[in-house]
Short mmCIF file of C-alpha atoms and ligand atoms in Angstrom, two decimals:
data_model
loop_
_atom_site.label_atom_id
_atom_site.label_comp_id
_atom_site.label_asym_id
_atom_site.label_seq_id
_atom_site.Cartn_x
_atom_site.Cartn_y
_atom_site.Cartn_z
CA MET A 1 -64.57 71.65 -14.14
CA LYS A 2 -67.26 74.32 -14.28
CA VAL A 3 -66.63 77.48 -16.29
CA THR A 4 -67.40 79.49 -13.15
CA GLU A 5 -64.72 77.55 -11.22
CA HIS A 6 -62.16 78.23 -13.97
CA ILE A 7 -63.00 81.91 -13.60
CA LYS A 8 -62.86 81.82 -9.80
CA ASN A 9 -59.43 80.16 -9.83
CA ALA A 10 -57.95 82.38 -12.55
CA LYS A 11 -55.25 84.94 -11.75
CA SER A 12 -55.64 86.75 -15.08
CA THR A 13 -57.94 86.85 -18.12
CA LEU A 14 -58.58 83.36 -19.48
CA PHE A 15 -58.48 82.22 -23.11
CA SER A 16 -61.32 80.11 -24.55
CA ILE A 17 -62.46 79.17 -28.02
CA GLU A 18 -65.56 78.10 -29.90
CA ILE A 19 -65.54 75.66 -32.79
CA LEU A 20 -68.11 74.38 -35.26
CA PRO A 21 -68.56 70.67 -35.96
CA PRO A 22 -67.18 69.84 -39.42
CA LEU A 23 -69.52 69.37 -42.35
CA LYS A 24 -71.09 65.91 -42.42
CA GLY A 25 -68.67 63.41 -43.93
CA LYS A 26 -65.50 65.24 -42.87
CA SER A 27 -63.24 63.52 -40.37
CA ILE A 28 -62.69 64.66 -36.79
CA GLN A 29 -59.04 65.17 -37.75
CA SER A 30 -60.10 68.52 -39.23
CA ILE A 31 -61.16 69.57 -35.72
CA TYR A 32 -57.88 68.41 -34.18
CA ASP A 33 -55.92 70.21 -36.91
CA SER A 34 -57.69 73.46 -36.07
CA ILE A 35 -57.30 73.08 -32.30
CA ASP A 36 -53.71 71.80 -32.11
CA PRO A 37 -52.12 75.18 -32.98
CA LEU A 38 -54.11 76.81 -30.16
CA MET A 39 -53.36 74.35 -27.39
CA GLU A 40 -50.17 76.12 -26.27
CA PHE A 41 -52.39 79.01 -25.08
CA LYS A 42 -54.18 76.57 -22.76
CA PRO A 43 -57.82 77.27 -23.56
CA CYS A 44 -59.72 76.69 -20.32
CA PHE A 45 -62.73 75.39 -22.23
CA ILE A 46 -63.83 74.80 -25.80
CA ASP A 47 -67.40 75.45 -26.89
CA VAL A 48 -68.87 73.29 -29.63
CA THR A 49 -71.82 74.79 -31.49
CA TYR A 50 -75.04 72.93 -32.30
CA HIS A 51 -76.60 73.09 -35.75
CA ARG A 52 -80.15 72.02 -36.31
CA GLU A 53 -81.67 70.60 -39.44
CA GLU A 54 -82.33 72.49 -42.64
CA TYR A 55 -84.95 71.69 -45.26
CA VAL A 56 -84.05 71.36 -48.92
CA TYR A 57 -86.18 70.42 -51.91
CA LYS A 58 -84.90 67.48 -54.03
CA LYS A 59 -86.18 66.90 -57.55
CA ARG A 60 -87.55 63.37 -57.89
CA ASP A 61 -88.59 61.23 -60.90
CA GLY A 62 -91.79 62.55 -62.42
CA GLY A 63 -90.76 66.11 -61.66
CA TYR A 64 -92.17 66.39 -58.17
CA LEU A 65 -90.17 68.02 -55.36
CA GLU A 66 -89.53 66.19 -52.10
CA LYS A 67 -88.89 68.19 -48.94
CA VAL A 68 -85.87 66.61 -47.25
CA SER A 69 -84.48 67.39 -43.82
CA ILE A 70 -80.68 67.42 -43.51
CA ARG A 71 -78.28 68.28 -40.72
CA LYS A 72 -75.09 69.56 -42.29
CA ARG A 73 -73.05 69.73 -39.10
CA PRO A 74 -74.02 66.91 -36.74
CA GLY A 75 -71.68 65.61 -34.04
CA THR A 76 -71.67 68.23 -31.26
CA VAL A 77 -71.81 65.71 -28.42
CA GLY A 78 -69.35 63.29 -30.03
CA ILE A 79 -66.84 66.08 -30.59
CA CYS A 80 -67.15 67.20 -26.96
CA ALA A 81 -66.43 63.67 -25.78
CA ALA A 82 -63.50 63.35 -28.19
CA LEU A 83 -61.98 66.69 -27.07
CA MET A 84 -62.26 65.78 -23.41
CA ASN A 85 -60.64 62.43 -24.10
CA LYS A 86 -57.82 63.71 -26.31
CA TYR A 87 -56.93 67.04 -24.67
CA LYS A 88 -58.26 66.55 -21.12
CA ILE A 89 -60.03 69.85 -21.53
CA ASP A 90 -63.54 70.99 -20.62
CA ALA A 91 -65.82 70.93 -23.63
CA VAL A 92 -69.01 72.99 -23.56
CA PRO A 93 -71.74 71.75 -25.88
CA HIS A 94 -74.32 74.24 -27.06
CA ILE A 95 -77.82 73.00 -26.50
CA ILE A 96 -80.77 74.66 -28.20
CA CYS A 97 -84.54 74.72 -27.85
CA GLY A 98 -85.27 74.44 -31.57
CA GLY A 99 -85.99 70.95 -32.84
CA PHE A 100 -86.21 69.38 -29.38
CA THR A 101 -89.17 68.33 -27.27
CA VAL A 102 -88.61 68.69 -23.53
CA GLU A 103 -88.27 64.91 -23.29
CA GLU A 104 -85.55 64.88 -25.98
CA THR A 105 -83.81 67.72 -24.15
CA GLU A 106 -83.88 65.75 -20.92
CA ASN A 107 -82.42 62.70 -22.65
CA ALA A 108 -79.71 64.78 -24.33
CA LEU A 109 -78.75 66.26 -20.95
CA ILE A 110 -78.59 62.78 -19.42
CA ASP A 111 -76.14 61.78 -22.19
CA LEU A 112 -74.01 64.84 -21.40
CA GLN A 113 -74.02 64.05 -17.70
CA PHE A 114 -72.95 60.45 -18.33
CA LEU A 115 -70.06 61.76 -20.47
CA GLY A 116 -68.84 63.87 -17.54
CA ILE A 117 -69.66 67.19 -19.20
CA ASP A 118 -69.97 69.91 -16.55
CA ASN A 119 -71.10 72.88 -18.63
CA VAL A 120 -73.69 73.67 -21.27
CA LEU A 121 -74.50 76.86 -23.16
CA ALA A 122 -78.30 77.05 -23.22
CA LEU A 123 -79.73 78.82 -26.27
CA ARG A 124 -82.99 79.22 -28.09
CA GLY A 125 -81.44 78.72 -31.53
CA ASP A 126 -82.33 80.64 -34.66
CA SER A 127 -85.26 79.95 -36.92
CA ILE A 128 -84.60 77.45 -39.68
CA LYS A 129 -83.98 79.06 -43.07
CA THR A 130 -87.39 78.15 -44.47
CA GLU A 131 -89.25 79.73 -41.52
CA PRO A 132 -89.63 83.50 -41.09
CA ALA A 133 -89.52 83.31 -37.29
CA PHE A 134 -88.48 80.81 -34.64
CA VAL A 135 -91.05 78.05 -34.15
CA PRO A 136 -90.57 75.73 -31.18
CA GLU A 137 -91.00 72.00 -31.58
CA PRO A 138 -94.49 70.92 -30.39
CA GLY A 139 -93.82 70.17 -26.73
CA GLY A 140 -90.51 72.04 -26.88
CA HIS A 141 -89.23 75.28 -25.38
CA GLN A 142 -90.02 78.71 -26.81
CA TYR A 143 -87.19 80.65 -25.15
CA ALA A 144 -83.75 79.94 -23.74
CA ILE A 145 -85.09 80.79 -20.27
CA ASP A 146 -87.38 77.74 -20.46
CA LEU A 147 -84.37 75.53 -21.22
CA VAL A 148 -82.41 77.11 -18.36
CA GLY A 149 -85.37 76.32 -16.11
CA GLN A 150 -85.42 72.67 -17.18
CA ILE A 151 -81.67 72.28 -16.55
CA GLY A 152 -82.10 73.96 -13.16
CA ARG A 153 -84.85 71.49 -12.25
CA MET A 154 -82.66 68.55 -13.30
CA ASN A 155 -79.86 70.03 -11.16
CA ARG A 156 -82.33 69.81 -8.27
CA GLY A 157 -83.16 66.19 -9.14
CA MET A 158 -86.50 66.99 -10.78
CA TYR A 159 -86.94 65.02 -13.99
CA LEU A 160 -90.02 65.09 -16.21
CA HIS A 161 -91.49 61.90 -14.78
CA GLU A 162 -92.47 62.65 -11.24
CA ASP A 163 -92.78 59.00 -10.16
CA MET A 164 -89.01 58.40 -10.42
CA GLN A 165 -87.26 57.51 -7.17
CA ASP A 166 -83.66 57.78 -5.91
CA VAL A 167 -82.74 60.07 -8.79
CA ALA A 168 -79.27 61.54 -9.15
CA PRO A 169 -79.43 65.27 -9.76
CA THR A 170 -77.36 66.65 -12.62
CA ASN A 171 -74.77 69.31 -11.81
CA PHE A 172 -74.49 71.50 -14.88
CA CYS A 173 -73.00 74.95 -14.93
CA VAL A 174 -75.20 76.89 -17.35
CA GLY A 175 -74.11 79.63 -19.70
CA VAL A 176 -76.46 81.83 -21.72
CA ALA A 177 -76.08 84.31 -24.58
CA GLY A 178 -76.02 88.10 -24.17
CA TYR A 179 -76.04 90.78 -26.87
CA PRO A 180 -73.99 93.99 -26.44
CA GLU A 181 -75.76 95.36 -29.52
CA LYS A 182 -79.18 93.90 -28.56
CA HIS A 183 -80.76 90.72 -29.89
CA PHE A 184 -82.26 91.55 -33.26
CA GLU A 185 -85.79 90.55 -32.25
CA ALA A 186 -85.84 92.55 -29.01
CA PRO A 187 -87.78 95.83 -29.32
CA ASN A 188 -85.07 97.67 -27.34
CA MET A 189 -82.04 97.18 -25.13
CA PHE A 190 -84.14 97.65 -21.98
CA SER A 191 -86.38 94.67 -22.80
CA ASP A 192 -83.43 92.53 -23.91
CA ILE A 193 -81.57 93.15 -20.64
CA LYS A 194 -84.76 92.39 -18.72
CA MET A 195 -84.96 89.02 -20.51
CA LEU A 196 -81.28 88.39 -19.83
CA LYS A 197 -81.78 89.14 -16.14
CA ALA A 198 -84.69 86.67 -16.16
CA LYS A 199 -82.36 83.98 -17.62
CA VAL A 200 -79.87 84.63 -14.82
CA ASP A 201 -82.62 84.59 -12.18
CA ALA A 202 -83.79 81.26 -13.68
CA GLY A 203 -80.35 79.79 -12.95
CA ALA A 204 -77.81 80.85 -15.59
CA ASP A 205 -74.32 80.92 -14.07
CA TYR A 206 -72.51 82.99 -16.68
CA ILE A 207 -73.04 84.93 -19.91
CA VAL A 208 -71.12 84.75 -23.19
CA THR A 209 -71.70 87.65 -25.52
CA GLN A 210 -72.39 87.79 -29.20
CA MET A 211 -69.35 88.95 -31.17
CA PHE A 212 -68.72 92.70 -31.30
CA PHE A 213 -66.04 94.91 -32.85
CA ASP A 214 -66.58 97.98 -30.70
CA ASN A 215 -65.45 97.57 -27.10
CA GLU A 216 -67.43 100.62 -26.01
CA LYS A 217 -70.60 98.67 -26.81
CA PHE A 218 -69.42 95.82 -24.60
CA PHE A 219 -68.51 98.13 -21.72
CA ALA A 220 -71.89 99.88 -21.93
CA PHE A 221 -73.68 96.51 -22.04
CA GLU A 222 -71.71 95.23 -19.06
CA LYS A 223 -72.54 98.36 -17.07
CA THR A 224 -76.24 98.11 -17.91
CA CYS A 225 -76.20 94.46 -16.83
CA ARG A 226 -74.57 95.36 -13.49
CA ASP A 227 -76.93 98.31 -12.97
CA ASN A 228 -79.82 95.89 -13.47
CA GLY A 229 -78.60 93.38 -10.90
CA ILE A 230 -76.94 90.87 -13.24
CA ASN A 231 -73.97 89.77 -11.20
CA VAL A 232 -72.72 86.61 -12.96
CA PRO A 233 -69.48 86.63 -15.00
CA ILE A 234 -69.85 88.18 -18.47
CA ILE A 235 -67.45 86.72 -21.04
CA PRO A 236 -66.88 88.84 -24.16
CA GLY A 237 -66.93 86.92 -27.44
CA LEU A 238 -64.65 88.09 -30.26
CA LYS A 239 -64.44 87.15 -33.91
CA ILE A 240 -61.49 87.95 -36.13
CA LEU A 241 -62.60 89.43 -39.41
CA THR A 242 -60.64 87.52 -42.06
CA GLY A 243 -62.05 88.37 -45.49
CA LYS A 244 -63.83 91.03 -47.54
CA LYS A 245 -67.14 89.17 -47.72
CA GLN A 246 -67.36 89.17 -43.93
CA ILE A 247 -67.55 92.97 -43.80
CA THR A 248 -71.17 92.83 -44.91
CA ALA A 249 -71.97 89.20 -44.04
CA LEU A 250 -71.20 89.51 -40.31
CA ALA A 251 -73.36 92.60 -40.00
CA LYS A 252 -76.21 90.86 -41.83
CA VAL A 253 -76.05 87.48 -40.11
CA PHE A 254 -75.18 88.58 -36.57
CA HIS A 255 -76.84 92.02 -36.49
CA ILE A 256 -73.68 93.80 -35.38
CA ASP A 257 -71.87 96.98 -36.43
CA ILE A 258 -68.43 97.32 -37.94
CA PRO A 259 -67.24 100.55 -36.26
CA GLN A 260 -66.25 103.36 -38.61
CA PRO A 261 -62.50 103.49 -37.72
CA PHE A 262 -62.20 99.74 -38.36
CA TYR A 263 -64.23 100.03 -41.56
CA GLU A 264 -61.92 102.78 -42.76
CA GLU A 265 -58.90 100.56 -42.07
CA LEU A 266 -60.55 97.73 -44.03
CA GLU A 267 -61.36 100.03 -46.94
CA LYS A 268 -57.64 100.71 -47.38
CA CYS A 269 -56.84 96.99 -47.77
CA LYS A 270 -56.02 95.81 -51.27
CA ASP A 271 -56.83 92.12 -50.87
CA ASP A 272 -58.09 89.47 -48.44
CA LYS A 273 -54.58 88.96 -47.05
CA ALA A 274 -54.42 92.61 -46.01
CA ILE A 275 -57.98 92.41 -44.61
CA LYS A 276 -57.04 89.39 -42.54
CA GLN A 277 -54.04 91.24 -41.10
CA ALA A 278 -56.20 94.29 -40.33
CA GLY A 279 -58.71 91.94 -38.66
CA ILE A 280 -55.98 90.36 -36.55
CA ASN A 281 -54.61 93.77 -35.54
CA TRP A 282 -58.08 95.02 -34.60
CA CYS A 283 -58.79 91.91 -32.54
CA ILE A 284 -55.44 92.18 -30.71
CA GLN A 285 -56.24 95.79 -29.87
CA GLN A 286 -59.75 94.84 -28.67
CA SER A 287 -58.39 91.94 -26.61
CA LYS A 288 -55.72 94.05 -24.93
CA GLU A 289 -58.26 96.68 -23.94
CA LEU A 290 -60.65 94.03 -22.60
CA MET A 291 -57.83 92.45 -20.62
CA LYS A 292 -56.92 95.82 -19.17
CA ALA A 293 -60.56 96.11 -18.07
CA LYS A 294 -60.05 92.75 -16.31
CA VAL A 295 -62.70 90.71 -18.14
CA PRO A 296 -62.69 87.15 -16.75
CA CYS A 297 -62.09 85.41 -20.07
CA ILE A 298 -62.00 86.24 -23.77
CA HIS A 299 -63.89 83.79 -25.93
CA TYR A 300 -62.80 83.57 -29.58
CA TYR A 301 -65.21 82.46 -32.27
CA THR A 302 -62.66 80.62 -34.40
CA MET A 303 -65.11 79.71 -37.20
CA GLY A 304 -62.39 77.81 -39.04
CA ALA A 305 -59.86 80.69 -38.71
CA SER A 306 -57.43 78.85 -36.49
CA GLU A 307 -54.31 80.52 -37.94
CA ALA A 308 -55.73 84.00 -37.35
CA THR A 309 -56.81 83.04 -33.82
CA ARG A 310 -53.27 81.84 -33.14
CA ALA A 311 -51.87 85.15 -34.39
CA VAL A 312 -54.17 87.02 -32.00
CA ALA A 313 -53.35 84.73 -29.09
CA LEU A 314 -49.62 85.22 -29.75
CA GLY A 315 -50.15 88.97 -29.58
CA VAL A 316 -52.24 88.89 -26.40
CA PHE A 317 -51.68 85.87 -24.13
P1 FAD B 401 -83.49 83.95 -25.94
O1 FAD B 401 -82.75 84.29 -24.71
O2 FAD B 401 -84.64 83.04 -25.82
O3 FAD B 401 -83.96 85.34 -26.59
C1 FAD B 401 -84.51 85.38 -27.90
C2 FAD B 401 -85.31 86.66 -28.07
O4 FAD B 401 -86.51 86.58 -27.33
C3 FAD B 401 -84.61 87.92 -27.58
O5 FAD B 401 -84.99 88.99 -28.42
C4 FAD B 401 -85.15 88.13 -26.18
O6 FAD B 401 -85.12 89.48 -25.79
C5 FAD B 401 -86.57 87.60 -26.33
N1 FAD B 401 -87.10 86.94 -25.13
C6 FAD B 401 -86.44 86.10 -24.31
N2 FAD B 401 -87.27 85.62 -23.36
C7 FAD B 401 -88.49 86.15 -23.63
C8 FAD B 401 -89.78 86.04 -23.02
N3 FAD B 401 -89.97 85.27 -21.96
N4 FAD B 401 -90.80 86.75 -23.58
C9 FAD B 401 -90.61 87.54 -24.66
N5 FAD B 401 -89.41 87.69 -25.26
C10 FAD B 401 -88.38 86.99 -24.77
N6 FAD B 401 -77.48 79.26 -32.39
C11 FAD B 401 -77.49 77.94 -32.73
O7 FAD B 401 -78.40 77.50 -33.41
N7 FAD B 401 -76.48 77.11 -32.32
C12 FAD B 401 -75.44 77.53 -31.56
O8 FAD B 401 -74.54 76.75 -31.23
C13 FAD B 401 -75.40 78.91 -31.17
N8 FAD B 401 -74.43 79.39 -30.37
C14 FAD B 401 -74.46 80.70 -29.95
C15 FAD B 401 -73.50 81.15 -29.03
C16 FAD B 401 -73.53 82.47 -28.57
C17 FAD B 401 -72.49 82.93 -27.56
C18 FAD B 401 -74.51 83.37 -29.05
C19 FAD B 401 -74.52 84.81 -28.59
C20 FAD B 401 -75.48 82.93 -29.94
C21 FAD B 401 -75.48 81.60 -30.39
N9 FAD B 401 -76.45 81.09 -31.27
C22 FAD B 401 -76.47 79.76 -31.62
C23 FAD B 401 -77.49 81.98 -31.81
C24 FAD B 401 -78.75 82.06 -30.94
O9 FAD B 401 -79.39 80.82 -30.93
C25 FAD B 401 -79.62 83.15 -31.53
O10 FAD B 401 -79.06 84.42 -31.34
C26 FAD B 401 -81.08 83.13 -31.14
O11 FAD B 401 -81.80 83.98 -32.04
C27 FAD B 401 -81.38 83.62 -29.72
O12 FAD B 401 -80.91 82.76 -28.78
P2 FAD B 401 -80.97 83.15 -27.22
O13 FAD B 401 -80.56 81.96 -26.46
O14 FAD B 401 -80.28 84.42 -26.98
O15 FAD B 401 -82.57 83.36 -27.08
#
């Protein structure tokens, strides 16, 4: 079922989660073990992230360095199929521009359609670590909006090869990313919202936000979106802070703020156990306020913290 249908049919705020594929070589059991404790809260859909290749240099005989491409977390599509089969739940694969030509994107979407996947989250993807800025694949998309456009055309039965006949249109519900604290590359919030509106006008059906720890930022973002004619559902994304390192790492990697009152709470914690509990408490408080504001769904970035996500869900749903 489409994410938008789940939202339309819901009588109260829905619960959804996002997981990462395990590191290459790990079994899918690790995914099941992280999801099983959350199933009693009936997630309406599970997002599975996509991780593109990284380049590493390997020392070879003779002392020369070979540049090798590796994908540490493959398996997005396989995991989606496995989740749908095992839990009878809607899985939402993330699909990115980076590393794909438009032809490869089309073929990937055909695979998803054949698997009975109804939703995709369409993203640009970040630059790979060895590149200072995002570089599209030759013949690939530069921005998420271009990917949204391609999916929209496939939903209207328009594939890349115009001479095809009797084609079956796809029927994807398309989600896109939104940033309550602005995407780090955008010169200002105004331009970022303008680009977000363009993604919606190009066919995006719903928005999932980047994680945030300050609800006021979400409410302000939501209002700006509505004031600018963005009328699709906006799903807030929350992450539970579970360790000391994350206090600086999350801000650095995701370009988000840790609000002062939360930071002060964290400063008082003696160890990671206390930080995790403070993170859970903060997330419960955020979730309750968001629910009170009648958000359609709260999307939890589990990032391996299944136990903490369960503690939050127990306190909220
Ligand atoms: P875009 O919407 O293309 O925007 C990128 C930047 O370009 C923004 O600053 C925007 O303002 C600007 N822009 C957009 N269109 C134009 C235009 N036409 N002209 C000029 N400027 C423009 N990354 C992964 O690799 N895998 C994942 O699974 C993944 N999942 C994510 C899930 C969520 C909910 C979120 C919020 C992010 C996720 N990311 C993931 C990270 C995401 O790929 C990065 O944040 C990336 O830098 C931007 O992606 P986007 O889709 O928002 O890009």
